[in-house]
Coordinates of C-alpha atoms in Angstrom, one line a residue:
M25 CA 368.3 36.1 149.7
A26 CA 364.6 35.4 149.9
K27 CA 365.2 32.8 152.7
A28 CA 367.3 35.1 154.8
R29 CA 364.7 37.9 154.4
A30 CA 361.9 35.5 155.5
I31 CA 363.9 34.5 158.6
A32 CA 364.6 38.1 159.5
K33 CA 361.0 39.0 159.1
R34 CA 359.9 36.2 161.3
R35 CA 362.5 37.1 163.9
K36 CA 361.2 40.6 164.0
A37 CA 357.7 39.4 164.6
V38 CA 358.9 37.2 167.5
Q39 CA 360.8 40.1 168.9
N40 CA 357.6 42.2 168.9
I41 CA 355.7 39.3 170.6
R42 CA 358.4 39.2 173.3
K43 CA 358.0 42.9 174.0
I44 CA 354.3 42.3 174.5
T45 CA 354.7 39.3 176.8
R46 CA 357.4 41.0 178.8
T47 CA 355.2 44.0 179.3
M48 CA 352.3 41.8 180.4
Q49 CA 354.6 39.9 182.8
L50 CA 355.6 43.2 184.4
I51 CA 351.9 44.3 184.7
A52 CA 350.9 41.0 186.2
T53 CA 353.8 41.2 188.7
A54 CA 352.6 44.7 189.8
R55 CA 349.0 43.5 190.1
F56 CA 350.2 40.3 192.0
Q57 CA 351.9 42.5 194.6
A58 CA 348.8 44.5 195.2
A59 CA 346.5 41.5 195.2
F60 CA 348.9 39.6 197.5
K61 CA 348.8 42.4 200.1
R62 CA 345.0 42.4 200.1
A63 CA 344.8 38.6 200.4
T64 CA 347.2 38.4 203.2
A65 CA 345.7 41.4 205.0
T66 CA 342.2 39.8 205.2
K67 CA 343.5 36.3 206.4
P68 CA 344.1 37.4 210.0
Y69 CA 340.6 38.8 210.3
T70 CA 339.1 35.6 208.8
E71 CA 341.1 33.4 211.1
G72 CA 340.3 35.6 214.1
I73 CA 336.6 35.4 213.4
A74 CA 336.8 31.6 213.2
R75 CA 338.9 31.4 216.4
L76 CA 336.4 33.6 218.3
A77 CA 333.5 31.5 217.0
G78 CA 335.4 28.4 218.2
Q79 CA 335.9 29.8 221.7
L80 CA 332.2 30.7 221.9
A81 CA 331.1 27.3 220.6
A82 CA 333.3 25.4 223.1
G83 CA 331.1 23.7 225.6
Q84 CA 327.9 24.7 223.8
A85 CA 326.6 21.2 223.3
G86 CA 323.1 22.3 222.3
L87 CA 324.3 25.0 219.9
D88 CA 321.7 25.5 217.2
H89 CA 321.7 28.1 214.4
P90 CA 319.9 28.2 211.0
L91 CA 323.2 28.4 209.1
M92 CA 324.4 25.2 210.9
R93 CA 321.3 23.1 210.4
V94 CA 321.4 20.5 207.6
N95 CA 318.7 21.2 205.1
T96 CA 317.3 18.2 203.1
Q97 CA 313.9 19.4 201.9
S98 CA 314.8 21.3 198.8
G99 CA 317.1 18.9 197.1
R100 CA 319.0 21.8 195.5
C101 CA 322.7 22.7 195.7
R102 CA 324.3 26.0 194.7
V103 CA 327.8 26.0 193.2
M104 CA 329.6 29.3 192.7
V105 CA 332.6 29.1 190.3
L106 CA 335.2 31.9 190.4
T107 CA 337.2 32.3 187.2
S108 CA 339.0 35.2 185.5
N109 CA 337.7 37.8 183.0
R110 CA 340.8 37.6 180.9
G111 CA 342.9 34.8 179.5
L112 CA 346.6 34.3 179.1
C113 CA 347.0 32.9 182.6
G114 CA 348.1 29.3 181.8
G115 CA 346.0 26.5 183.2
Y116 CA 344.3 28.6 185.8
N117 CA 340.8 28.6 184.4
G118 CA 341.0 25.0 183.2
A119 CA 341.9 23.7 186.6
V120 CA 339.1 25.6 188.3
L121 CA 336.5 24.5 185.7
R122 CA 337.5 20.9 185.9
T123 CA 337.2 21.0 189.7
A124 CA 333.8 22.7 189.3
M125 CA 332.5 20.1 186.9
A126 CA 333.6 17.3 189.2
A127 CA 331.8 19.0 192.1
I128 CA 328.7 19.5 190.0
R129 CA 328.6 15.9 188.8
S130 CA 329.1 14.6 192.4
A131 CA 326.1 16.7 193.6
E132 CA 324.0 15.5 190.7
A133 CA 324.9 11.9 191.4
A134 CA 323.7 12.4 194.9
G135 CA 320.3 13.4 193.6
R136 CA 320.6 17.2 193.9
A137 CA 319.6 19.8 191.4
V138 CA 322.5 22.2 190.9
E139 CA 322.3 25.9 190.5
V140 CA 325.4 27.3 188.9
Y141 CA 326.7 30.8 189.9
A142 CA 329.5 31.9 187.6
A143 CA 331.8 34.9 188.3
G144 CA 334.2 35.7 185.4
R145 CA 333.9 35.7 181.6
K146 CA 335.8 32.5 181.2
G147 CA 333.5 30.5 183.4
I148 CA 330.4 32.1 181.9
A149 CA 331.6 31.2 178.4
Y150 CA 332.4 27.7 179.4
F151 CA 329.0 26.9 180.9
R152 CA 327.2 28.5 177.9
F153 CA 329.3 26.3 175.6
L154 CA 328.0 23.3 177.6
N155 CA 324.4 24.7 177.3
R156 CA 324.1 24.7 181.1
P157 CA 321.8 27.5 182.4
L158 CA 323.3 29.9 184.9
A159 CA 321.2 31.0 187.8
W160 CA 323.5 34.0 188.3
S161 CA 326.6 35.4 186.5
S162 CA 328.8 38.5 186.9
T163 CA 331.9 40.0 185.3
A164 CA 332.2 42.8 187.9
F165 CA 334.7 41.1 190.1
E166 CA 338.2 42.0 188.9
D167 CA 341.5 41.7 190.8
R168 CA 340.1 44.2 193.4
P169 CA 336.9 42.6 194.8
R170 CA 335.0 44.9 197.0
F171 CA 333.6 43.6 200.3
A172 CA 330.3 45.3 199.9
E173 CA 329.5 43.4 196.7
V174 CA 330.6 40.1 198.2
E175 CA 328.6 40.8 201.3
A176 CA 325.4 41.3 199.3
L177 CA 326.0 38.0 197.5
A178 CA 326.7 36.1 200.8
T179 CA 323.6 37.7 202.4
E180 CA 321.4 36.5 199.5
M181 CA 322.9 32.9 199.9
M182 CA 322.2 32.9 203.6
D183 CA 318.7 34.1 203.2
A184 CA 318.0 31.4 200.6
Y185 CA 319.5 28.8 203.0
R186 CA 317.4 29.9 205.9
R187 CA 314.3 29.7 203.7
G188 CA 315.2 26.2 202.8
E189 CA 315.5 27.0 199.1
I190 CA 318.9 25.3 198.9
D191 CA 320.5 22.5 200.9
A192 CA 324.1 23.5 200.4
A193 CA 326.3 26.2 199.0
L194 CA 329.7 25.4 197.5
V195 CA 332.4 27.8 196.2
V196 CA 335.0 26.5 193.6
Y197 CA 338.0 28.7 193.4
M198 CA 341.8 28.7 193.2
R199 CA 343.1 28.8 196.8
F200 CA 346.4 30.7 197.2
V201 CA 348.9 28.8 199.2
S202 CA 352.1 30.5 198.1
A203 CA 353.6 32.1 195.1
G204 CA 354.6 28.7 193.8
L205 CA 351.5 26.7 194.8
Q206 CA 347.8 27.4 194.1
E207 CA 345.2 24.6 194.5
P208 CA 341.7 24.4 192.9
T209 CA 339.5 24.0 196.0
V210 CA 335.8 23.3 196.7
L211 CA 334.8 25.1 199.9
Q212 CA 331.5 24.2 201.6
L213 CA 330.1 27.7 202.5
L214 CA 326.8 26.4 203.8
P215 CA 325.8 24.7 206.0
L216 CA 328.5 25.9 208.4
E217 CA 330.3 23.1 210.2
R218 CA 330.3 23.3 214.0
P219 CA 333.2 25.6 215.0
A220 CA 336.0 23.8 216.7
A221 CA 337.6 25.1 219.8
A222 CA 340.4 27.5 219.2
D223 CA 343.1 25.2 220.3
G224 CA 341.4 21.9 219.4
G225 CA 340.9 21.0 223.1
Q226 CA 344.6 20.9 223.8
G227 CA 347.1 23.1 225.5
P228 CA 347.0 25.1 228.7
A229 CA 343.7 26.8 227.8
A230 CA 341.8 23.5 227.6
G231 CA 339.0 23.2 230.1
V232 CA 338.8 27.0 230.8
Q233 CA 335.2 28.2 231.3
Y234 CA 334.3 31.6 230.0
D235 CA 331.4 33.9 231.0
F236 CA 330.0 35.8 228.0
S237 CA 327.9 38.9 228.1
P238 CA 325.8 39.0 226.0
P239 CA 325.3 35.2 226.0
A240 CA 327.3 33.0 223.7
E241 CA 324.2 32.2 221.6
D242 CA 323.6 35.9 220.9
L243 CA 327.2 36.5 220.0
L244 CA 327.2 33.5 217.7
A245 CA 324.1 34.8 216.0
E246 CA 326.2 37.8 215.0
L247 CA 329.5 36.0 214.3
L248 CA 328.3 33.1 212.2
P249 CA 326.8 35.3 209.4
Q250 CA 329.9 37.4 209.5
T251 CA 332.0 34.2 209.2
V252 CA 330.2 33.3 205.9
K253 CA 330.8 36.8 204.5
V254 CA 334.5 36.9 205.3
R255 CA 335.0 33.4 204.1
L256 CA 333.4 34.2 200.7
F257 CA 335.4 37.4 200.5
Q258 CA 338.6 35.5 201.2
C259 CA 337.7 33.1 198.3
F260 CA 337.5 36.1 196.0
T261 CA 340.8 37.6 197.2
D262 CA 342.5 34.3 196.9
A263 CA 341.2 33.8 193.4
A264 CA 342.4 37.3 192.4
V265 CA 346.0 36.8 193.6
S266 CA 346.1 33.3 192.2
E267 CA 345.0 34.6 188.8
Q268 CA 347.8 37.2 188.8
T269 CA 350.3 34.6 189.9
A270 CA 349.3 32.3 187.0
R271 CA 349.4 35.1 184.5
M272 CA 352.8 36.2 185.7
V273 CA 354.2 32.7 185.4
A274 CA 352.6 32.1 182.0
M275 CA 353.9 35.4 180.6
K276 CA 357.4 34.7 181.9
A277 CA 357.3 31.3 180.2
A278 CA 356.1 32.9 176.9
T279 CA 358.9 35.5 177.1
D280 CA 361.5 32.9 177.7
A281 CA 360.2 30.8 174.8
A282 CA 360.3 33.9 172.6
S283 CA 363.9 34.5 173.6
D284 CA 364.8 30.9 172.7
M285 CA 363.1 31.2 169.4
I286 CA 364.9 34.5 168.6
R287 CA 368.2 32.9 169.4
S288 CA 367.4 29.9 167.1
L289 CA 366.2 32.2 164.3
S290 CA 369.3 34.3 164.6
Q291 CA 371.4 31.2 164.1
Q292 CA 369.4 30.2 161.1
Y293 CA 369.6 33.7 159.6
N294 CA 373.4 33.7 160.1
R295 CA 373.7 30.4 158.3
A296 CA 371.5 31.5 155.5
R297 CA 373.4 34.7 155.1
Q298 CA 376.7 32.9 155.2
T299 CA 375.5 30.5 152.5
Q300 CA 374.3 33.4 150.4
I301 CA 377.6 35.2 150.6
T302 CA 379.5 32.0 149.8
L303 CA 377.4 31.5 146.7
E304 CA 377.9 35.1 145.6
L305 CA 381.7 34.7 146.0
L306 CA 381.7 31.5 144.0
D307 CA 379.7 33.3 141.3
I308 CA 382.2 36.1 141.2
V309 CA 385.2 33.8 141.2
G310 CA 383.6 31.7 138.4
G311 CA 382.9 34.8 136.3
A312 CA 386.5 36.0 136.8
E313 CA 387.8 32.6 135.7
G314 CA 385.6 32.7 132.7
L315 CA 387.1 36.0 131.5
K316 CA 390.7 34.6 131.5

């Protein structure tokens, strides 16, 4: 009887765990839907800004902007790592942190001093475990990043780059491709690469000359800083939806594993109970035989 009771007690514990993981899966699914709508809503604006900058840059051979100049005097590189505040999201944080460490080692091998910016408790805890000092850290960015906060961060990076305090700014995050595919990505935020023409120099619009008012240089002076801001904000929104996707998948896997374990424990319980009943019947039959 003791074995059957132990199995029943364990099965009850697994059933409680399955209730928790199932609830967390439903919560992650709801948050994924909201984060997915925000991420997809910002992409057309990000792509539109890049396309407009490409149209303005087409034919501007002597285009020069502080955010596009290559700095080499400081020998410093800034790496921003976007991780989650909570766990239970599978290999999400591990993949981002491995990619971040590869980027940091590559920058250090090139002779650059690396300033680490960490967003998210998991990334902060990881770098503290490595005894690597953090130039900036924050846990304020949840699954609803606000553009005003990201804009202030991007502005500070651009000011530092203009002053020559850093030579490059990288962002390591989980890029959302689809619900079934997320890729840890290193994005070079600064310096900005020269914008390509909107159609890559092909198609019927190739060779068309535009007259801009105000001049293209003035428009680019406004568009390029905005490009940095929206690209960084897109990184945060992609990271948010990727986190919820990873948590949703991890909790579904945990729920399915709990269901399989409950099924296995139920079979073990039935066998143990059957064995116990058989032994009790044998004892009864043996006692009856002894009374004859």
